[in-house]
mmCIF file of C-alpha atoms and ligand atoms in Angstrom:
data_model
loop_
_atom_site.group_PDB
_atom_site.id
_atom_site.type_symbol
_atom_site.label_atom_id
_atom_site.label_comp_id
_atom_site.label_asym_id
_atom_site.label_seq_id
_atom_site.Cartn_x
_atom_site.Cartn_y
_atom_site.Cartn_z
ATOM 1 C CA MET A 1 -1.061 3.371 -4.805
ATOM 2 C CA ASN A 2 1.635 0.691 -4.720
ATOM 3 C CA ILE A 3 3.078 -1.395 -7.540
ATOM 4 C CA HIS A 4 4.875 -4.717 -7.924
ATOM 5 C CA GLU A 5 8.636 -5.115 -8.095
ATOM 6 C CA TYR A 6 8.550 -6.203 -11.752
ATOM 7 C CA GLN A 7 6.619 -3.024 -12.617
ATOM 8 C CA ALA A 8 9.063 -0.916 -10.611
ATOM 9 C CA LYS A 9 11.881 -2.516 -12.565
ATOM 10 C CA GLU A 10 10.437 -1.038 -15.774
ATOM 11 C CA LEU A 11 10.361 2.432 -14.217
ATOM 12 C CA PHE A 12 13.942 1.971 -13.022
ATOM 13 C CA GLU A 13 15.008 1.034 -16.538
ATOM 14 C CA LYS A 14 13.246 4.061 -18.002
ATOM 15 C CA PHE A 15 15.001 6.438 -15.606
ATOM 16 C CA GLY A 16 18.408 4.761 -15.639
ATOM 17 C CA VAL A 17 18.479 3.071 -12.226
ATOM 18 C CA PRO A 18 20.470 -0.137 -12.843
ATOM 19 C CA THR A 19 18.691 -3.443 -12.090
ATOM 20 C CA PRO A 20 19.597 -7.070 -12.875
ATOM 21 C CA LYS A 21 18.214 -8.732 -15.989
ATOM 22 C CA GLY A 22 14.844 -10.352 -15.435
ATOM 23 C CA ASP A 23 11.184 -10.696 -16.307
ATOM 24 C CA VAL A 24 7.859 -11.636 -14.803
ATOM 25 C CA ALA A 25 6.179 -15.050 -15.087
ATOM 26 C CA ASN A 26 2.590 -16.179 -14.508
ATOM 27 C CA THR A 27 3.400 -19.887 -14.533
ATOM 28 C CA ALA A 28 6.299 -22.110 -13.488
ATOM 29 C CA GLU A 29 6.904 -22.998 -17.115
ATOM 30 C CA GLU A 30 7.151 -19.329 -18.103
ATOM 31 C CA ALA A 31 9.600 -18.860 -15.233
ATOM 32 C CA ARG A 32 11.826 -21.625 -16.642
ATOM 33 C CA LYS A 33 11.689 -20.080 -20.115
ATOM 34 C CA ILE A 34 12.761 -16.695 -18.746
ATOM 35 C CA ALA A 35 15.696 -18.355 -16.977
ATOM 36 C CA GLU A 36 16.654 -20.116 -20.224
ATOM 37 C CA SER A 37 16.484 -16.812 -22.123
ATOM 38 C CA PHE A 38 19.525 -15.413 -20.346
ATOM 39 C CA ASP A 39 22.486 -17.455 -19.367
ATOM 40 C CA SER A 40 23.403 -17.232 -15.721
ATOM 41 C CA ASN A 41 24.838 -19.517 -13.075
ATOM 42 C CA LEU A 42 22.511 -18.096 -10.401
ATOM 43 C CA TYR A 43 18.907 -16.940 -10.613
ATOM 44 C CA ALA A 44 16.671 -15.153 -8.123
ATOM 45 C CA VAL A 45 13.017 -16.303 -8.120
ATOM 46 C CA LYS A 46 10.914 -13.653 -6.402
ATOM 47 C CA SER A 47 7.246 -13.722 -5.323
ATOM 48 C CA GLN A 48 5.414 -10.625 -6.548
ATOM 49 C CA VAL A 49 3.206 -9.248 -3.790
ATOM 50 C CA HIS A 50 2.765 -5.763 -2.377
ATOM 51 C CA ALA A 51 4.604 -6.507 0.850
ATOM 52 C CA GLY A 52 8.141 -6.511 2.145
ATOM 53 C CA GLY A 53 9.910 -9.227 4.065
ATOM 54 C CA ARG A 54 9.398 -11.761 1.257
ATOM 55 C CA GLY A 55 12.871 -13.246 1.668
ATOM 56 C CA LYS A 56 12.114 -14.257 5.243
ATOM 57 C CA GLY A 57 8.472 -15.102 4.597
ATOM 58 C CA THR A 58 6.866 -18.551 4.780
ATOM 59 C CA PHE A 59 4.191 -19.978 2.501
ATOM 60 C CA LYS A 60 1.084 -21.496 4.002
ATOM 61 C CA ASN A 61 2.080 -24.721 2.200
ATOM 62 C CA GLY A 62 5.181 -24.790 4.420
ATOM 63 C CA TYR A 63 7.626 -23.684 1.704
ATOM 64 C CA GLN A 64 10.231 -21.350 3.220
ATOM 65 C CA GLY A 65 11.215 -18.069 1.569
ATOM 66 C CA GLY A 66 9.400 -15.875 -0.939
ATOM 67 C CA VAL A 67 12.765 -15.151 -2.606
ATOM 68 C CA GLN A 68 14.890 -18.100 -3.711
ATOM 69 C CA ILE A 69 18.393 -18.088 -5.170
ATOM 70 C CA VAL A 70 18.854 -21.154 -7.380
ATOM 71 C CA LYS A 71 21.327 -22.473 -9.929
ATOM 72 C CA THR A 72 19.487 -23.904 -12.919
ATOM 73 C CA ALA A 73 16.422 -23.208 -15.052
ATOM 74 C CA ALA A 74 14.893 -26.462 -13.753
ATOM 75 C CA GLU A 75 15.319 -25.224 -10.175
ATOM 76 C CA VAL A 76 13.737 -21.897 -11.181
ATOM 77 C CA GLU A 77 10.700 -23.835 -12.418
ATOM 78 C CA GLU A 78 10.574 -25.848 -9.204
ATOM 79 C CA ALA A 79 10.773 -22.733 -6.989
ATOM 80 C CA ALA A 80 8.108 -20.955 -9.074
ATOM 81 C CA LYS A 81 5.856 -24.018 -8.755
ATOM 82 C CA ASN A 82 6.104 -23.762 -4.965
ATOM 83 C CA MET A 83 5.201 -20.061 -5.009
ATOM 84 C CA ILE A 84 2.570 -19.444 -7.700
ATOM 85 C CA GLY A 85 -0.978 -19.952 -6.451
ATOM 86 C CA GLU A 86 0.247 -20.140 -2.851
ATOM 87 C CA VAL A 87 -0.190 -17.725 0.052
ATOM 88 C CA LEU A 88 2.912 -16.027 1.418
ATOM 89 C CA VAL A 89 2.989 -14.728 4.983
ATOM 90 C CA THR A 90 5.575 -12.069 5.881
ATOM 91 C CA HIS A 91 5.881 -9.646 8.785
ATOM 92 C CA GLN A 92 4.116 -7.084 6.582
ATOM 93 C CA THR A 93 1.181 -9.157 5.287
ATOM 94 C CA GLY A 94 -0.549 -10.028 8.556
ATOM 95 C CA GLU A 95 -1.487 -13.635 9.357
ATOM 96 C CA GLU A 96 -3.777 -13.960 6.366
ATOM 97 C CA GLY A 97 -0.825 -13.528 3.988
ATOM 98 C CA LYS A 98 -0.954 -12.650 0.304
ATOM 99 C CA LEU A 99 -1.680 -14.812 -2.694
ATOM 100 C CA VAL A 100 1.272 -14.999 -5.086
ATOM 101 C CA SER A 101 0.103 -15.079 -8.687
ATOM 102 C CA LYS A 102 3.317 -13.980 -10.383
ATOM 103 C CA VAL A 103 7.034 -14.405 -9.814
ATOM 104 C CA MET A 104 9.937 -12.411 -11.142
ATOM 105 C CA VAL A 105 12.931 -14.345 -12.415
ATOM 106 C CA ALA A 106 16.069 -12.216 -12.213
ATOM 107 C CA ASP A 107 19.745 -12.672 -12.690
ATOM 108 C CA ALA A 108 21.211 -13.188 -9.203
ATOM 109 C CA VAL A 109 24.087 -10.756 -9.069
ATOM 110 C CA GLU A 110 27.172 -11.181 -6.970
ATOM 111 C CA ILE A 111 26.779 -8.930 -3.949
ATOM 112 C CA GLU A 112 29.726 -7.176 -2.380
ATOM 113 C CA LYS A 113 27.689 -5.167 0.092
ATOM 114 C CA GLU A 114 23.997 -4.420 0.686
ATOM 115 C CA TYR A 115 22.889 -0.832 1.334
ATOM 116 C CA TYR A 116 19.520 0.732 2.086
ATOM 117 C CA LEU A 117 18.309 3.693 0.009
ATOM 118 C CA SER A 118 14.946 5.392 -0.054
ATOM 119 C CA ILE A 119 13.373 8.735 -0.880
ATOM 120 C CA LEU A 120 10.144 9.744 0.766
ATOM 121 C CA MET A 121 7.961 12.783 1.012
ATOM 122 C CA ASP A 122 8.482 13.847 4.589
ATOM 123 C CA ARG A 123 5.513 15.626 6.134
ATOM 124 C CA GLU A 124 7.547 17.080 8.980
ATOM 125 C CA HIS A 125 9.909 18.919 6.608
ATOM 126 C CA SER A 126 7.428 19.196 3.706
ATOM 127 C CA CYS A 127 10.308 18.102 1.493
ATOM 128 C CA PRO A 128 11.650 14.939 -0.077
ATOM 129 C CA VAL A 129 14.070 13.218 2.291
ATOM 130 C CA ILE A 130 16.732 10.719 1.250
ATOM 131 C CA VAL A 131 17.310 7.938 3.763
ATOM 132 C CA ALA A 132 20.400 5.778 3.352
ATOM 133 C CA SER A 133 22.278 3.216 5.376
ATOM 134 C CA THR A 134 25.232 0.862 5.097
ATOM 135 C CA GLU A 135 23.105 -1.710 6.934
ATOM 136 C CA GLY A 136 20.865 -2.686 4.019
ATOM 137 C CA GLY A 137 19.270 -6.081 3.587
ATOM 138 C CA MET A 138 16.438 -7.785 5.317
ATOM 139 C CA ASN A 139 16.648 -6.254 8.824
ATOM 140 C CA ILE A 140 16.401 -2.509 8.259
ATOM 141 C CA GLU A 141 13.598 -2.146 10.844
ATOM 142 C CA ASP A 142 15.902 -3.585 13.540
ATOM 143 C CA VAL A 143 18.726 -1.247 12.461
ATOM 144 C CA ALA A 144 16.422 1.764 12.803
ATOM 145 C CA GLU A 145 15.361 0.576 16.254
ATOM 146 C CA GLU A 146 18.704 -0.501 17.704
ATOM 147 C CA THR A 147 21.309 1.638 15.919
ATOM 148 C CA PRO A 148 19.511 4.715 14.557
ATOM 149 C CA GLU A 149 22.890 6.493 14.118
ATOM 150 C CA LEU A 150 23.538 4.180 11.154
ATOM 151 C CA ILE A 151 20.553 5.624 9.279
ATOM 152 C CA HIS A 152 21.488 8.819 7.415
ATOM 153 C CA LYS A 153 19.016 11.418 6.236
ATOM 154 C CA GLU A 154 19.325 14.277 3.792
ATOM 155 C CA VAL A 155 16.478 16.773 3.411
ATOM 156 C CA ILE A 156 16.225 17.965 -0.203
ATOM 157 C CA HIS A 157 14.976 21.429 -1.069
ATOM 158 C CA PRO A 158 11.960 20.907 -3.344
ATOM 159 C CA LEU A 159 12.844 23.774 -5.694
ATOM 160 C CA ALA A 160 16.648 23.588 -5.705
ATOM 161 C CA GLY A 161 16.589 19.803 -6.073
ATOM 162 C CA LEU A 162 19.356 17.349 -5.240
ATOM 163 C CA GLN A 163 22.731 19.130 -4.992
ATOM 164 C CA ALA A 164 26.156 17.627 -5.733
ATOM 165 C CA TYR A 165 27.383 18.385 -2.207
ATOM 166 C CA GLU A 166 24.440 16.469 -0.747
ATOM 167 C CA VAL A 167 25.346 13.438 -2.844
ATOM 168 C CA ARG A 168 29.008 13.720 -1.731
ATOM 169 C CA LYS A 169 27.929 13.972 1.904
ATOM 170 C CA LEU A 170 25.878 10.783 1.590
ATOM 171 C CA CYS A 171 28.717 8.937 -0.210
ATOM 172 C CA LYS A 172 31.041 9.859 2.640
ATOM 173 C CA LYS A 173 28.592 8.643 5.278
ATOM 174 C CA LEU A 174 28.158 5.378 3.377
ATOM 175 C CA GLY A 175 31.936 4.969 2.975
ATOM 176 C CA LEU A 176 31.742 5.006 -0.829
ATOM 177 C CA SER A 177 34.624 6.307 -2.952
ATOM 178 C CA GLY A 178 36.071 6.162 -6.454
ATOM 179 C CA GLY A 179 34.065 4.426 -9.169
ATOM 180 C CA THR A 180 31.482 3.089 -6.706
ATOM 181 C CA ALA A 181 30.746 6.600 -5.411
ATOM 182 C CA LYS A 182 30.319 7.778 -9.007
ATOM 183 C CA ALA A 183 27.954 4.917 -9.778
ATOM 184 C CA PHE A 184 26.003 5.631 -6.573
ATOM 185 C CA ALA A 185 25.757 9.353 -7.425
ATOM 186 C CA LYS A 186 24.402 8.565 -10.883
ATOM 187 C CA THR A 187 21.868 6.101 -9.456
ATOM 188 C CA LEU A 188 20.727 8.535 -6.771
ATOM 189 C CA LYS A 189 20.234 11.342 -9.316
ATOM 190 C CA SER A 190 18.182 9.040 -11.561
ATOM 191 C CA LEU A 191 16.127 7.908 -8.574
ATOM 192 C CA MET A 192 15.455 11.504 -7.523
ATOM 193 C CA LYS A 193 14.309 12.390 -11.041
ATOM 194 C CA LEU A 194 11.990 9.380 -11.051
ATOM 195 C CA PHE A 195 10.651 10.276 -7.589
ATOM 196 C CA ILE A 196 9.749 13.829 -8.634
ATOM 197 C CA GLU A 197 8.527 13.151 -12.172
ATOM 198 C CA CYS A 198 6.296 10.247 -11.172
ATOM 199 C CA ASP A 199 4.849 12.043 -8.097
ATOM 200 C CA CYS A 200 5.978 9.353 -5.681
ATOM 201 C CA ASP A 201 5.303 9.332 -1.952
ATOM 202 C CA MET A 202 8.058 6.822 -1.429
ATOM 203 C CA VAL A 203 10.626 4.814 -3.359
ATOM 204 C CA GLU A 204 12.564 2.269 -1.344
ATOM 205 C CA ILE A 205 15.460 0.126 -2.530
ATOM 206 C CA ASN A 206 16.506 -2.473 -0.013
ATOM 207 C CA PRO A 207 19.005 -3.718 -0.884
ATOM 208 C CA LEU A 208 20.879 -1.415 -3.208
ATOM 209 C CA VAL A 209 24.045 -3.410 -3.733
ATOM 210 C CA THR A 210 27.601 -2.874 -4.849
ATOM 211 C CA THR A 211 29.136 -5.654 -6.949
ATOM 212 C CA PRO A 212 32.800 -6.761 -7.017
ATOM 213 C CA ASP A 213 33.307 -4.896 -10.312
ATOM 214 C CA GLY A 214 32.200 -1.574 -8.830
ATOM 215 C CA GLU A 215 28.641 -1.515 -10.142
ATOM 216 C CA VAL A 216 25.654 -0.297 -8.116
ATOM 217 C CA MET A 217 22.345 -2.126 -8.586
ATOM 218 C CA ALA A 218 18.813 -2.038 -7.216
ATOM 219 C CA LEU A 219 17.821 -5.593 -6.207
ATOM 220 C CA ASP A 220 14.459 -4.712 -4.717
ATOM 221 C CA ALA A 221 11.899 -1.925 -5.145
ATOM 222 C CA LYS A 222 8.919 -0.693 -3.182
ATOM 223 C CA PHE A 223 6.958 2.222 -4.608
ATOM 224 C CA SER A 224 4.122 4.281 -3.297
ATOM 225 C CA PHE A 225 2.554 7.016 -5.432
ATOM 226 C CA ASP A 226 0.608 10.079 -4.376
ATOM 227 C CA ASP A 227 -2.991 9.096 -5.208
ATOM 228 C CA ASN A 228 -3.960 12.741 -5.676
ATOM 229 C CA ALA A 229 -1.445 13.098 -8.504
ATOM 230 C CA LEU A 230 -2.277 9.845 -10.273
ATOM 231 C CA TYR A 231 -4.554 11.579 -12.760
ATOM 232 C CA ARG A 232 -1.390 13.063 -14.266
ATOM 233 C CA HIS A 233 0.075 9.598 -14.880
ATOM 234 C CA PRO A 234 -2.308 7.286 -16.716
ATOM 235 C CA GLU A 235 0.634 4.958 -17.483
ATOM 236 C CA ILE A 236 1.235 4.527 -13.734
ATOM 237 C CA GLN A 237 -2.470 4.200 -12.992
ATOM 238 C CA ALA A 238 -2.490 1.316 -15.457
ATOM 239 C CA LEU A 239 -0.113 -0.581 -13.133
ATOM 240 C CA HIS A 240 -2.778 -0.729 -10.423
ATOM 241 C CA ASP A 241 -3.435 -4.277 -9.197
ATOM 242 C CA PRO A 242 -6.821 -4.344 -7.389
ATOM 243 C CA SER A 243 -6.239 -7.912 -6.196
ATOM 244 C CA GLU A 244 -3.611 -6.486 -3.801
ATOM 245 C CA GLU A 245 -6.107 -4.223 -2.083
ATOM 246 C CA ASP A 246 -8.837 -4.495 0.490
ATOM 247 C CA PRO A 247 -11.844 -5.660 -1.621
ATOM 248 C CA ARG A 248 -14.107 -3.321 0.387
ATOM 249 C CA GLU A 249 -11.955 -0.361 -0.691
ATOM 250 C CA VAL A 250 -11.920 -1.479 -4.333
ATOM 251 C CA GLU A 251 -15.711 -1.648 -4.280
ATOM 252 C CA ALA A 252 -16.026 1.760 -2.585
ATOM 253 C CA ALA A 253 -13.699 3.362 -5.142
ATOM 254 C CA LYS A 254 -16.112 2.313 -7.905
ATOM 255 C CA TYR A 255 -18.732 4.644 -6.397
ATOM 256 C CA ASP A 256 -16.333 7.465 -5.545
ATOM 257 C CA LEU A 257 -16.740 6.924 -1.813
ATOM 258 C CA ASN A 258 -14.017 7.850 0.670
ATOM 259 C CA TYR A 259 -13.774 4.505 2.426
ATOM 260 C CA ILE A 260 -10.941 2.951 4.422
ATOM 261 C CA GLY A 261 -11.348 -0.513 5.900
ATOM 262 C CA LEU A 262 -10.361 -0.973 9.559
ATOM 263 C CA ASP A 263 -10.222 -3.922 11.952
ATOM 264 C CA GLY A 264 -13.119 -3.145 14.316
ATOM 265 C CA ASN A 265 -16.754 -4.263 14.216
ATOM 266 C CA ILE A 266 -18.864 -1.077 14.285
ATOM 267 C CA ALA A 267 -19.303 0.215 10.759
ATOM 268 C CA CYS A 268 -19.958 3.906 10.294
ATOM 269 C CA LEU A 269 -21.555 5.873 7.514
ATOM 270 C CA VAL A 270 -20.973 9.587 7.878
ATOM 271 C CA ASN A 271 -21.011 12.743 5.773
ATOM 272 C CA GLY A 272 -17.836 14.809 5.969
ATOM 273 C CA ALA A 273 -14.316 13.643 6.746
ATOM 274 C CA GLY A 274 -14.066 15.577 10.012
ATOM 275 C CA LEU A 275 -17.349 14.193 11.286
ATOM 276 C CA ALA A 276 -16.273 10.703 10.187
ATOM 277 C CA MET A 277 -13.054 11.078 12.208
ATOM 278 C CA SER A 278 -14.943 12.263 15.293
ATOM 279 C CA THR A 279 -17.439 9.425 14.869
ATOM 280 C CA MET A 280 -14.585 6.915 14.936
ATOM 281 C CA ASP A 281 -13.113 8.686 17.977
ATOM 282 C CA ILE A 282 -16.375 8.618 19.895
ATOM 283 C CA ILE A 283 -16.966 4.946 19.044
ATOM 284 C CA LYS A 284 -13.576 4.206 20.574
ATOM 285 C CA HIS A 285 -14.270 6.525 23.489
ATOM 286 C CA SER A 286 -17.461 4.578 24.181
ATOM 287 C CA GLY A 287 -15.544 1.302 24.236
ATOM 288 C CA GLY A 288 -16.119 0.134 20.633
ATOM 289 C CA GLU A 289 -13.879 -0.326 17.594
ATOM 290 C CA PRO A 290 -14.738 1.206 14.204
ATOM 291 C CA ALA A 291 -14.826 -1.192 11.233
ATOM 292 C CA ASN A 292 -14.171 1.549 8.726
ATOM 293 C CA PHE A 293 -13.803 5.199 7.891
ATOM 294 C CA LEU A 294 -16.519 6.253 5.473
ATOM 295 C CA ASP A 295 -17.255 9.749 4.309
ATOM 296 C CA VAL A 296 -20.057 9.780 1.741
ATOM 297 C CA GLY A 297 -19.321 13.457 1.100
ATOM 298 C CA GLY A 298 -21.493 16.540 1.143
ATOM 299 C CA GLY A 299 -23.102 15.959 -2.238
ATOM 300 C CA ALA A 300 -23.710 12.205 -2.140
ATOM 301 C CA THR A 301 -26.531 10.813 -4.232
ATOM 302 C CA GLN A 302 -29.090 8.329 -2.996
ATOM 303 C CA GLU A 303 -27.362 5.679 -5.128
ATOM 304 C CA GLN A 304 -23.975 6.379 -3.529
ATOM 305 C CA VAL A 305 -25.487 6.131 -0.062
ATOM 306 C CA ALA A 306 -27.176 2.848 -0.989
ATOM 307 C CA ASN A 307 -23.876 1.435 -2.314
ATOM 308 C CA ALA A 308 -22.012 2.609 0.769
ATOM 309 C CA PHE A 309 -24.589 0.887 2.944
ATOM 310 C CA LYS A 310 -24.279 -2.322 0.922
ATOM 311 C CA ILE A 311 -20.488 -2.316 1.300
ATOM 312 C CA ILE A 312 -20.628 -2.030 5.078
ATOM 313 C CA CYS A 313 -23.393 -4.632 5.329
ATOM 314 C CA SER A 314 -21.366 -7.135 3.295
ATOM 315 C CA ASP A 315 -18.386 -6.913 5.658
ATOM 316 C CA PRO A 316 -18.468 -10.097 7.795
ATOM 317 C CA ASN A 317 -16.619 -8.326 10.644
ATOM 318 C CA VAL A 318 -19.413 -5.792 11.073
ATOM 319 C CA LYS A 319 -21.588 -6.467 14.126
ATOM 320 C CA GLY A 320 -23.329 -3.101 14.247
ATOM 321 C CA ILE A 321 -23.811 0.016 12.115
ATOM 322 C CA LEU A 322 -23.804 3.653 13.108
ATOM 323 C CA VAL A 323 -25.137 6.199 10.638
ATOM 324 C CA ASN A 324 -24.171 9.687 11.731
ATOM 325 C CA ILE A 325 -25.384 12.488 9.510
ATOM 326 C CA PHE A 326 -25.194 16.173 10.148
ATOM 327 C CA GLY A 327 -26.969 17.688 7.191
ATOM 328 C CA GLY A 328 -25.322 20.932 6.191
ATOM 329 C CA ILE A 329 -25.157 20.641 2.448
ATOM 330 C CA MET A 330 -26.336 17.064 2.748
ATOM 331 C CA ASP A 331 -30.063 16.501 2.724
ATOM 332 C CA CYS A 332 -30.951 14.032 5.518
ATOM 333 C CA ASP A 333 -33.749 12.608 3.380
ATOM 334 C CA VAL A 334 -31.263 11.560 0.656
ATOM 335 C CA ILE A 335 -29.418 9.516 3.270
ATOM 336 C CA ALA A 336 -32.646 8.038 4.606
ATOM 337 C CA LYS A 337 -33.828 7.082 1.109
ATOM 338 C CA GLY A 338 -30.424 5.550 0.322
ATOM 339 C CA ILE A 339 -30.590 3.401 3.448
ATOM 340 C CA VAL A 340 -34.150 2.303 2.725
ATOM 341 C CA ALA A 341 -33.237 1.430 -0.893
ATOM 342 C CA ALA A 342 -30.152 -0.530 0.157
ATOM 343 C CA SER A 343 -31.924 -2.397 2.937
ATOM 344 C CA LYS A 344 -34.300 -3.853 0.346
ATOM 345 C CA GLU A 345 -31.315 -5.496 -1.357
ATOM 346 C CA VAL A 346 -29.320 -6.583 1.664
ATOM 347 C CA ASN A 347 -30.437 -8.587 4.574
ATOM 348 C CA LEU A 348 -29.776 -6.306 7.511
ATOM 349 C CA GLU A 349 -28.799 -8.720 10.261
ATOM 350 C CA VAL A 350 -26.993 -6.381 12.635
ATOM 351 C CA PRO A 351 -28.274 -3.515 14.813
ATOM 352 C CA LEU A 352 -28.479 -0.159 13.031
ATOM 353 C CA VAL A 353 -28.184 3.068 15.015
ATOM 354 C CA VAL A 354 -29.124 6.261 13.182
ATOM 355 C CA ARG A 355 -28.496 9.829 14.196
ATOM 356 C CA LEU A 356 -29.816 12.418 11.762
ATOM 357 C CA GLU A 357 -29.592 16.148 12.318
ATOM 358 C CA GLY A 358 -29.786 19.276 10.191
ATOM 359 C CA ASN A 359 -31.013 19.926 6.675
ATOM 360 C CA ASN A 360 -34.415 18.328 5.999
ATOM 361 C CA VAL A 361 -34.144 16.132 9.093
ATOM 362 C CA ALA A 362 -37.919 15.816 9.590
ATOM 363 C CA ALA A 363 -38.401 14.318 6.111
ATOM 364 C CA GLY A 364 -35.447 11.974 6.667
ATOM 365 C CA LYS A 365 -36.860 10.706 9.943
ATOM 366 C CA GLU A 366 -40.246 10.246 8.353
ATOM 367 C CA THR A 367 -38.790 8.251 5.441
ATOM 368 C CA LEU A 368 -37.123 5.922 7.926
ATOM 369 C CA ALA A 369 -40.190 5.677 10.159
ATOM 370 C CA ASN A 370 -42.417 4.783 7.195
ATOM 371 C CA SER A 371 -40.028 2.073 6.003
ATOM 372 C CA ASP A 372 -39.640 -1.373 7.500
ATOM 373 C CA VAL A 373 -35.973 -0.740 8.344
ATOM 374 C CA ASP A 374 -35.409 -1.861 11.907
ATOM 375 C CA LEU A 375 -33.346 0.852 13.568
ATOM 376 C CA ILE A 376 -32.373 2.399 16.864
ATOM 377 C CA ALA A 377 -32.777 6.182 16.791
ATOM 378 C CA ALA A 378 -30.218 8.356 18.576
ATOM 379 C CA ASP A 379 -30.393 11.985 19.661
ATOM 380 C CA ASP A 380 -26.803 13.095 19.376
ATOM 381 C CA LEU A 381 -23.346 11.792 18.572
ATOM 382 C CA ALA A 382 -22.471 10.589 22.086
ATOM 383 C CA ASP A 383 -25.870 8.920 22.452
ATOM 384 C CA ALA A 384 -25.447 7.246 19.039
ATOM 385 C CA ALA A 385 -22.019 5.849 19.887
ATOM 386 C CA LYS A 386 -23.208 4.556 23.274
ATOM 387 C CA LYS A 387 -26.229 2.894 21.688
ATOM 388 C CA ALA A 388 -24.099 1.292 18.952
ATOM 389 C CA VAL A 389 -21.643 -0.133 21.472
ATOM 390 C CA ALA A 390 -24.464 -1.334 23.745
ATOM 391 C CA ALA A 391 -26.289 -2.943 20.797
ATOM 392 C CA ILE A 392 -23.393 -5.233 19.977
ATOM 393 C CA SER A 393 -22.364 -6.180 23.491
HETATM 394 P P1 ADP B 401 12.222 -8.608 0.535
HETATM 395 O O1 ADP B 401 12.771 -7.274 0.934
HETATM 396 O O2 ADP B 401 10.749 -8.547 0.278
HETATM 397 O O3 ADP B 401 12.609 -9.704 1.481
HETATM 398 P P2 ADP B 401 14.238 -8.621 -1.586
HETATM 399 O O4 ADP B 401 13.971 -8.331 -3.002
HETATM 400 O O5 ADP B 401 14.948 -7.561 -0.822
HETATM 401 O O6 ADP B 401 12.858 -9.013 -0.894
HETATM 402 O O7 ADP B 401 15.047 -9.974 -1.511
HETATM 403 C C1 ADP B 401 15.562 -10.517 -0.290
HETATM 404 C C2 ADP B 401 17.058 -10.733 -0.403
HETATM 405 O O8 ADP B 401 17.331 -11.612 -1.495
HETATM 406 C C3 ADP B 401 17.849 -9.463 -0.710
HETATM 407 O O9 ADP B 401 18.186 -8.788 0.485
HETATM 408 C C4 ADP B 401 19.058 -9.998 -1.433
HETATM 409 O O10 ADP B 401 20.047 -10.411 -0.497
HETATM 410 C C5 ADP B 401 18.521 -11.239 -2.147
HETATM 411 N N1 ADP B 401 18.240 -10.930 -3.562
HETATM 412 C C6 ADP B 401 17.104 -10.444 -4.072
HETATM 413 N N2 ADP B 401 17.193 -10.253 -5.396
HETATM 414 C C7 ADP B 401 18.437 -10.650 -5.755
HETATM 415 C C8 ADP B 401 19.151 -10.697 -7.004
HETATM 416 N N3 ADP B 401 18.609 -10.318 -8.155
HETATM 417 N N4 ADP B 401 20.442 -11.135 -6.954
HETATM 418 C C9 ADP B 401 20.997 -11.531 -5.787
HETATM 419 N N5 ADP B 401 20.384 -11.512 -4.610
HETATM 420 C C10 ADP B 401 19.123 -11.088 -4.576
HETATM 421 MG MG1 MG B 402 14.104 -6.007 0.301
#
């Protein structure tokens, strides 16, 4: 799960990571009032969407820049007016962009230098890894590509935690000394504590800046939390913004379905994650593109199957459906009944290929045969994939 920058700012404050003054606004007028509430000669007005690259983004209304630095409260209002209710396109949003419904108004601090700092759970090392660079700012992807030697990494032992020598090593690599190094060390320790205590997958600050008076401040924040640990953090769960997510996934989550939306046009409904992965593989192998990953699980109910079927049928990108069930724990007839129930509510307009095998398969096939669901029966997985691809070509 990801959160917005203004929500991340609250977590930073709680754990002692310094950030500029600021607050979130839902309207341009609120934005002006926030600016008026603290006196500054420069304000940053920042679109709140779950995507990076806002600074260099462009709104569909032609307005340039999802982050604006302006001088007066009136200009804050003007910038907010251009952002709220508009769609921002950045290199991370895809062409469709993201609707901005909130902006953050922050004190624009004087920047001496921009750094990059992140902590992420690294699967290769099975440890948290700190990534830092002197080349912070808006082009970190290019830095990683062109000058990877400027990106420094420190693998942190999960039990021993962040050690003083590791902090000193990073300070040296970043060329920090004196008061700035001390401020950086304090910030990094706070960030590490936050990362561990909140069960984060990733915390990224780009830029982390130094100011002319030796302060260190986080001017941006991207967070990603481990979904499997969210149950331990109801206060973080409460920050969830469903409008930022694929609506198909939001719907699937309501019914406890393991669904991930993809870009292809052959939807699949499968029981078991491994079988779902191989179904996607074989669709690709047969020349098609899967529209989703969907594992209804071993113990799915008829209602869950029906809801899963409705979700894939309501996806306008879907041109064909492949149901691939190998009934081990799963009863094939439960799947068949779910499909029949759902097809009464949705208008099935695309070809449906069904492969059923295993537990109670005869009853499942009979349920389908006795219904008026129009389907193409398949014998095995390869046959099913071939038939699904052929049906949409
Ligand atoms: P994104 O990474 O999505 O483009 P950022 O929050 O990093 O958005 O903002 C883009 C740039 O705007 C930053 O690299 C920084 O130079 C500037 N900026 C952002 N917030 C502030 C602020 N509070 N004060 C001064 N400059 C800021
Ligand atoms: Mg940034």
